[in-house]
Amino acid sequence: MFKHVILFLVCLSCYCTQANAADIKNIGVPYVQNYTKAQYQSGNQNWSVTRDEHGIMYFGNAEGLLAFDGKYWQLYRMPNGLIVRSAAADGRGKVYVGGFGEFGFWENNKQGFLKYHSLIGLAPKSNIPNEEIWKIYVDGDKVIFQSFGSIYIYSKGKITIVRAHKPFLFLFKIGSRYFVEQVDAGLFELTNNQLVYVNGSNVLGNTGILTILPFRGNKYLIGTAKNGLFVYDGNKITPWNNQANDFLKTYQLNNGAVIPGKYFAFGTILNGIVIVDTAGNVVQHVNKSSGLQNNTVLSLYTDNEQNLWAGLDNGIDRIEVNSPLYFYFDKTGRFGTVYSSIIFNNKIYLGTNQGLFYSDWLPGGNNQLLQSFDFKLIPGSQGQVWDLSLQDGRLLCGHNDGTYQVNGGSISKISAVNGGWTIKKLNDHLLIQGTYTGLAIYKKDNSGNWVFDHRVVGFIEPSRYVETDGKGQIWVGHAYKGIYKIVLSNDLKKVVAQKYYDRRSGLPDSYNVNVFNLDNQIVFSSDSGFCRYDDISDKFYKYQQLNKMLGTFASSNKIISAIGKKYWFINHGRVALADLSVPGKLTIDSNRFSSLNGQMVQHYENINLINNSIYLISIDDGFVILNDDDALLADKIKLPLVLIRKVENITDKVSVISENTNTNSPTDIEIPFSQNNIRISYALPYYRQAKIKYQYFLDGYSRQWSDWTTQSQKEFTNLGHGTYKFSVRAKINDENVSPVTVYTFTILPPWYETNIAMFIYVLLLIVAFYVFRYYYHLNLKKHQDEIHEKLHREKEEFVKQEAIANEQQIVKIKNEKLQADLASKSRELANSAMNLVYKNELLQKISEEINHLKDGSGKPLSEDQLRRIQKVINEGMNDERDWNVFESSFNEAHENFFKKLKSDHPDLVPNDLKLCAYLRMNMSSKEMASLLNISLRGVEIRRYRLRKKLNLEHDKNLVEFLIEL
């Protein structure tokens, strides 16, 4: 029996809350969200479920403790890779876990890393468990761990052990009471660490007690593996007759949980989850065919938001048991894609791409296990069904092959016009239909049936949407392009006027433009927003007021009338319900319908009102039932805080700095300056289907709050040192905003700006001061010595310069004296030359005058006398002593003139040298002729000859040449 019991899988006890739940419907199934192994990247089996004070979900997984915050999954492995069979959060930062021969708790360290602390060391060595820990309960300051062999009570740092003669099965906590079954011995209550037998528990049989839940009043609901459900009132145990008993016996109950309100969920080994109300009626059955990933339910847990979490043999699922939406899926693909659906005369009809299907609709039946459907194809309806429309008590089916009237399980053809897309009332007796090839008119006969009357002549365009305005004009939305305005004749048989509108008429685009009636106004949808038609200008204009109030739903491609002044807006797969009942005000709600997003057939979305609060919604492979009253029960929810899940260093390679930061912890994370490029990841622990956006602000870095974004992480680069406060908040479906979470961290200064570095800097400054002072004085002395040396050198230099100046002055004086002497000699030379010239000229005149002299008798002088006188004159004129005196004076005035001249021109004769000297003194030809005692002509001849001897060019001046020499 003990081995057989081990085959039964573990369950978690229920967690009750005070929330008021909406009634769970027995039609379809609530929304089920699957978390596959591929998503959470861990083991298949999930043996237990718990939730901590921050809203993080924890799962006892085959590979360790698995955490989920609504965005990120994280696996924490146990020592030796143990399977976590049980897990329980204490609400104070610890998550207790148990596995084979091991139990302890996980807790965040100062850096936020979740670390494991084993408690096995506190148990006596003789009682260390060597088996699985299947149950953990936190009760105030004590924690109870249960295996098949022992119960370990951990309190105040010590472990107390409770044992029995026979093995235990499972321990259950209900309120403040604990019950445990001993194999083949019955049910016992654990009181003050003692086991007290529950009288009459033998009636439960020996198949194993797998759940005990609080029941009405102070009673307890006991679930067994194969013997069904029992009620314990504190005195006796009696069987509880209910609709689920046979089901639970057949498919082996495995665990249970309370759903706040009046419901109980039971997980089975073989067939998923069944939900029972307090009256014993089965209201829901969720299994693999209706959304679960696996039919073997290992654990159940109900959170505060009434999500029912199921740990499965392969995966994790979340069931929104209080959702106003209930789904029916055609998992077998029997009827294909649903384009239209409607309920009529207690039958539900589905118009699909394969034909028209129907099943009985029995809401509220008390004798059936739960609402089930058996859809059948109506004979003759094979093919594409576009539209199901209820008109004055007659159900009409727009089909690819024509239009039919539906009568229960049969149809009758009333029109052969192909492709009945849409049908609308013109008046009480006439209908107008948009088809593949234009418009068709139907009229009501005497029996109240609709019959085909005629096609409208003059218009053959594919008519996807048809609306009539207050002037009786027909607006037709073309299946692909543009809008038509049509005026019919009085008998409605032909078109008397029509006009085509596209982009040129003011529409935002020519394609994907549709026409709808919104609160008795004709509006036109487009990807750029809604438009209205102005009859005076015959143009279209943006409907700015409506577009502004609709927000993101301004680009809706379809409007469906709901009830009263409520309308459904479909924006390319997204669904919202708008309320126009208050003039000038529009409220729009998309939150409740986020699970429908993307599930409806695009451009053929279909929603029908069943009664004042229930809608039938067509989806791809089935339908959804929406109870609007249930949806309105939930006010705006209070959102949890955004959690800072991870801080990473992204400077060089990615490394984790901190995890699981507790917003209530005063610990300030310090980050080295070398890691000042960080990425902060955050998440909102909100698990329902919703569009979550985040907004952040980094005090000390940002100037203002960021824009709202769906990104759940943010990178900051090149942060300067200092303390920063990172604030983040979340918004759900553009409405509810969470409180602000603040995470404080410090970027440490670089090593050269730390306190130690500053101390070293001060020390170095002091040392530098004394070193500077020493060298300053050293340099000062050296400088003084240099100044003295410099002064000495300057003095010597001054004396030297003064001596040089004196010498220069002496040289100058000497030069001046020499110049004066030279000038004097030059004057003397000039005077000497002039005297010679004067003497020669005088002698020349005397020579000339002698020829005219006469003696005393008046006779001319004799030739002999004249010769003697002339000889004296000639000797006076050619006296070499005059030349020697002249040459000596000339050499003193013009030193080395003759030497250089003779050196350069050795062929010069003395007469040539005389001529050169006279030319050097710049004498005239007449003066030179007198000195040389030759004629002027002779002077010119000598000059000519001299030029040739000196090899002068013809254009070179002889005097200048000699002066330059």
XYZ file of N, CA, C and O in Angstrom, residues 264-330:
268
model
N -14.447 24.881 -5.628
C -13.294 24.046 -5.319
C -12.742 23.502 -6.623
O -13.507 23.057 -7.498
N -11.428 23.536 -6.752
C -10.772 22.979 -7.936
C -10.055 21.705 -7.528
O -9.346 21.679 -6.511
N -10.233 20.649 -8.303
C -9.575 19.378 -8.030
C -8.755 18.974 -9.251
O -9.278 18.907 -10.374
N -7.471 18.712 -9.018
C -6.614 18.214 -10.077
C -6.586 16.711 -10.071
O -6.623 16.078 -9.011
N -6.522 16.113 -11.234
C -6.558 14.662 -11.353
C -5.280 14.150 -12.010
O -4.485 14.915 -12.557
N -5.117 12.833 -11.951
C -3.974 12.189 -12.584
C -4.215 12.036 -14.082
O -3.290 12.169 -14.886
N -5.471 11.812 -14.475
C -5.739 11.373 -15.843
C -6.527 12.346 -16.703
O -6.539 12.186 -17.932
N -7.197 13.355 -16.090
C -8.105 14.153 -16.925
C -8.212 15.607 -16.479
O -9.296 16.172 -16.430
N -7.101 16.211 -16.173
C -7.082 17.647 -15.944
C -7.724 18.085 -14.652
O -7.593 17.436 -13.606
N -8.453 19.202 -14.718
C -9.004 19.870 -13.538
C -10.510 19.948 -13.657
O -11.059 20.279 -14.722
N -11.178 19.689 -12.548
C -12.620 19.853 -12.488
C -12.927 20.863 -11.378
O -12.279 20.865 -10.326
N -13.874 21.777 -11.636
C -14.257 22.801 -10.672
C -15.691 22.536 -10.231
O -16.602 22.392 -11.063
N -15.886 22.496 -8.906
C -17.183 22.156 -8.309
C -17.613 23.296 -7.407
O -16.784 23.911 -6.723
N -18.917 23.603 -7.398
C -19.396 24.621 -6.466
C -19.792 23.966 -5.146
O -19.746 22.748 -4.990
N -20.184 24.771 -4.182
C -20.485 24.239 -2.842
C -21.728 23.366 -2.826
O -21.947 22.621 -1.869
N -22.539 23.451 -3.899
C -23.731 22.601 -3.979
C -23.397 21.246 -4.590
O -24.272 20.380 -4.667
N -22.169 21.088 -5.030
C -21.780 19.808 -5.605
C -21.923 19.749 -7.112
O -21.732 18.679 -7.707
N -22.230 20.871 -7.746
C -22.386 20.875 -9.201
C -21.038 21.100 -9.879
O -20.253 21.963 -9.449
N -20.793 20.357 -10.928
C -19.589 20.567 -11.730
C -19.856 21.747 -12.665
O -20.785 21.717 -13.475
N -19.043 22.780 -12.536
C -19.254 23.969 -13.368
C -18.181 24.122 -14.447
O -18.386 24.852 -15.422
N -17.041 23.440 -14.268
C -15.989 23.542 -15.274
C -15.164 22.269 -15.299
O -14.945 21.623 -14.259
N -14.727 21.958 -16.503
C -13.758 20.872 -16.674
C -12.720 21.349 -17.690
O -13.039 21.606 -18.849
N -11.495 21.482 -17.216
C -10.416 21.966 -18.084
C -9.401 20.844 -18.227
O -8.814 20.404 -17.229
N -9.206 20.391 -19.447
C -8.222 19.345 -19.700
C -7.422 19.678 -20.954
O -7.493 20.796 -21.473
N -6.692 18.695 -21.440
C -5.807 18.968 -22.578
C -6.590 19.371 -23.816
O -6.158 20.230 -24.595
N -7.762 18.813 -24.006
C -8.548 19.149 -25.195
C -9.142 20.553 -25.110
O -9.575 21.097 -26.130
N -9.168 21.141 -23.923
C -9.743 22.477 -23.788
C -8.723 23.523 -23.333
O -9.113 24.589 -22.889
N -7.426 23.180 -23.415
C -6.458 24.228 -23.165
C -5.272 23.854 -22.312
O -4.211 24.478 -22.411
N -5.403 22.851 -21.412
C -4.263 22.451 -20.588
C -3.189 21.802 -21.461
O -3.484 21.194 -22.486
N -1.941 21.912 -21.002
C -0.848 21.263 -21.732
C -0.774 19.771 -21.440
O -0.262 19.001 -22.263
N -1.287 19.382 -20.276
C -1.129 18.002 -19.840
C -2.273 17.670 -18.896
O -2.731 18.509 -18.130
N -2.726 16.428 -18.932
C -3.866 16.034 -18.101
C -3.486 15.645 -16.680
O -4.349 15.484 -15.831
N -2.170 15.482 -16.403
C -1.740 15.100 -15.058
C -1.388 16.351 -14.272
O -0.413 17.048 -14.584
N -2.185 16.635 -13.250
C -2.020 17.846 -12.448
C -1.278 17.484 -11.171
O -1.802 16.767 -10.318
N -0.048 17.974 -11.036
C 0.774 17.657 -9.869
C 0.541 18.616 -8.708
O 0.777 18.259 -7.559
N 0.107 19.843 -8.987
C -0.090 20.814 -7.910
C -1.078 21.881 -8.359
O -1.212 22.173 -9.560
N -1.782 22.473 -7.389
C -2.739 23.553 -7.630
C -2.494 24.668 -6.618
O -2.139 24.399 -5.460
N -2.711 25.899 -7.069
C -2.532 27.046 -6.174
C -3.404 28.188 -6.693
O -3.420 28.492 -7.886
N -4.143 28.836 -5.777
C -4.963 29.991 -6.125
C -4.319 31.232 -5.526
O -4.090 31.304 -4.317
N -4.018 32.222 -6.385
C -3.377 33.436 -5.865
C -4.436 34.482 -5.513
O -5.649 34.253 -5.640
N -3.974 35.648 -5.069
C -4.894 36.693 -4.601
C -5.730 37.281 -5.723
O -6.767 37.893 -5.465
N -5.283 37.162 -6.950
C -6.057 37.678 -8.094
C -6.956 36.603 -8.689
O -7.501 36.773 -9.782
N -7.095 35.481 -7.972
C -7.937 34.365 -8.379
C -7.464 33.735 -9.687
O -8.263 33.265 -10.500
N -6.153 33.738 -9.874
C -5.568 32.900 -10.910
C -5.368 31.515 -10.314
O -4.830 31.368 -9.213
N -5.799 30.516 -11.027
C -5.590 29.146 -10.592
C -4.352 28.618 -11.320
O -4.360 28.449 -12.543
N -3.282 28.400 -10.551
C -2.027 27.915 -11.134
C -1.993 26.398 -11.043
O -2.278 25.819 -9.998
N -1.625 25.777 -12.143
C -1.559 24.320 -12.196
C -0.145 23.900 -12.561
O 0.347 24.219 -13.649
N 0.513 23.209 -11.614
C 1.804 22.592 -11.921
C 1.540 21.236 -12.530
O 0.917 20.364 -11.900
N 1.984 21.041 -13.754
C 1.624 19.846 -14.508
C 2.797 18.891 -14.635
O 3.947 19.227 -14.314
N 2.478 17.712 -15.115
C 3.519 16.731 -15.399
C 4.401 17.186 -16.556
O 5.508 16.682 -16.715
N 3.909 18.148 -17.315
C 4.717 18.712 -18.408
C 4.270 20.154 -18.642
O 3.428 20.430 -19.491
N 4.819 21.076 -17.864
C 4.493 22.486 -18.051
C 3.786 23.105 -16.873
O 3.532 22.465 -15.838
N 3.454 24.379 -17.030
C 2.731 25.162 -16.025
C 1.616 25.900 -16.741
O 1.829 26.465 -17.819
N 0.430 25.913 -16.161
C -0.700 26.632 -16.746
C -1.314 27.561 -15.714
O -1.289 27.292 -14.513
N -1.854 28.673 -16.225
C -2.575 29.625 -15.386
C -3.995 29.765 -15.928
O -4.194 30.046 -17.110
N -4.976 29.576 -15.060
C -6.388 29.610 -15.468
C -7.054 30.812 -14.806
O -7.048 30.942 -13.580
N -7.627 31.694 -15.631
C -8.341 32.863 -15.101
C -9.778 32.452 -14.786
O -10.698 32.658 -15.588
N -9.958 31.884 -13.595
C -11.271 31.314 -13.270
C -12.351 32.375 -13.105
O -13.549 32.076 -13.243
N -11.977 33.614 -12.812
C -12.987 34.667 -12.668
C -13.036 35.565 -13.896
O -13.551 36.675 -13.849
N -12.521 35.077 -14.992
C -12.560 35.854 -16.233
C -13.990 35.922 -16.758
O -14.746 34.942 -16.665
N -14.378 37.069 -17.314
C -15.709 37.154 -17.924
C -15.770 36.449 -19.282
O -16.841 36.339 -19.873
N -14.640 35.973 -19.763
C -14.566 35.317 -21.066
C -14.441 33.810 -20.883
O -13.582 33.330 -20.133
N -15.283 33.073 -21.607
C -15.218 31.615 -21.597
C -15.102 31.128 -23.037
O -15.849 31.562 -23.920
N -14.164 30.210 -23.249
C -13.788 29.814 -24.599
C -14.294 28.409 -24.923
O -14.337 27.521 -24.057
N -14.620 28.263 -26.202
C -14.853 26.919 -26.733
C -13.983 26.782 -27.968
O -14.108 27.549 -28.930
N -13.079 25.785 -27.932
C -12.146 25.589 -29.036
C -12.456 24.290 -29.759
O -12.786 23.273 -29.140
N -12.335 24.356 -31.069
C -12.463 23.150 -31.885
C -11.068 22.582 -32.093
O -10.411 22.847 -33.107
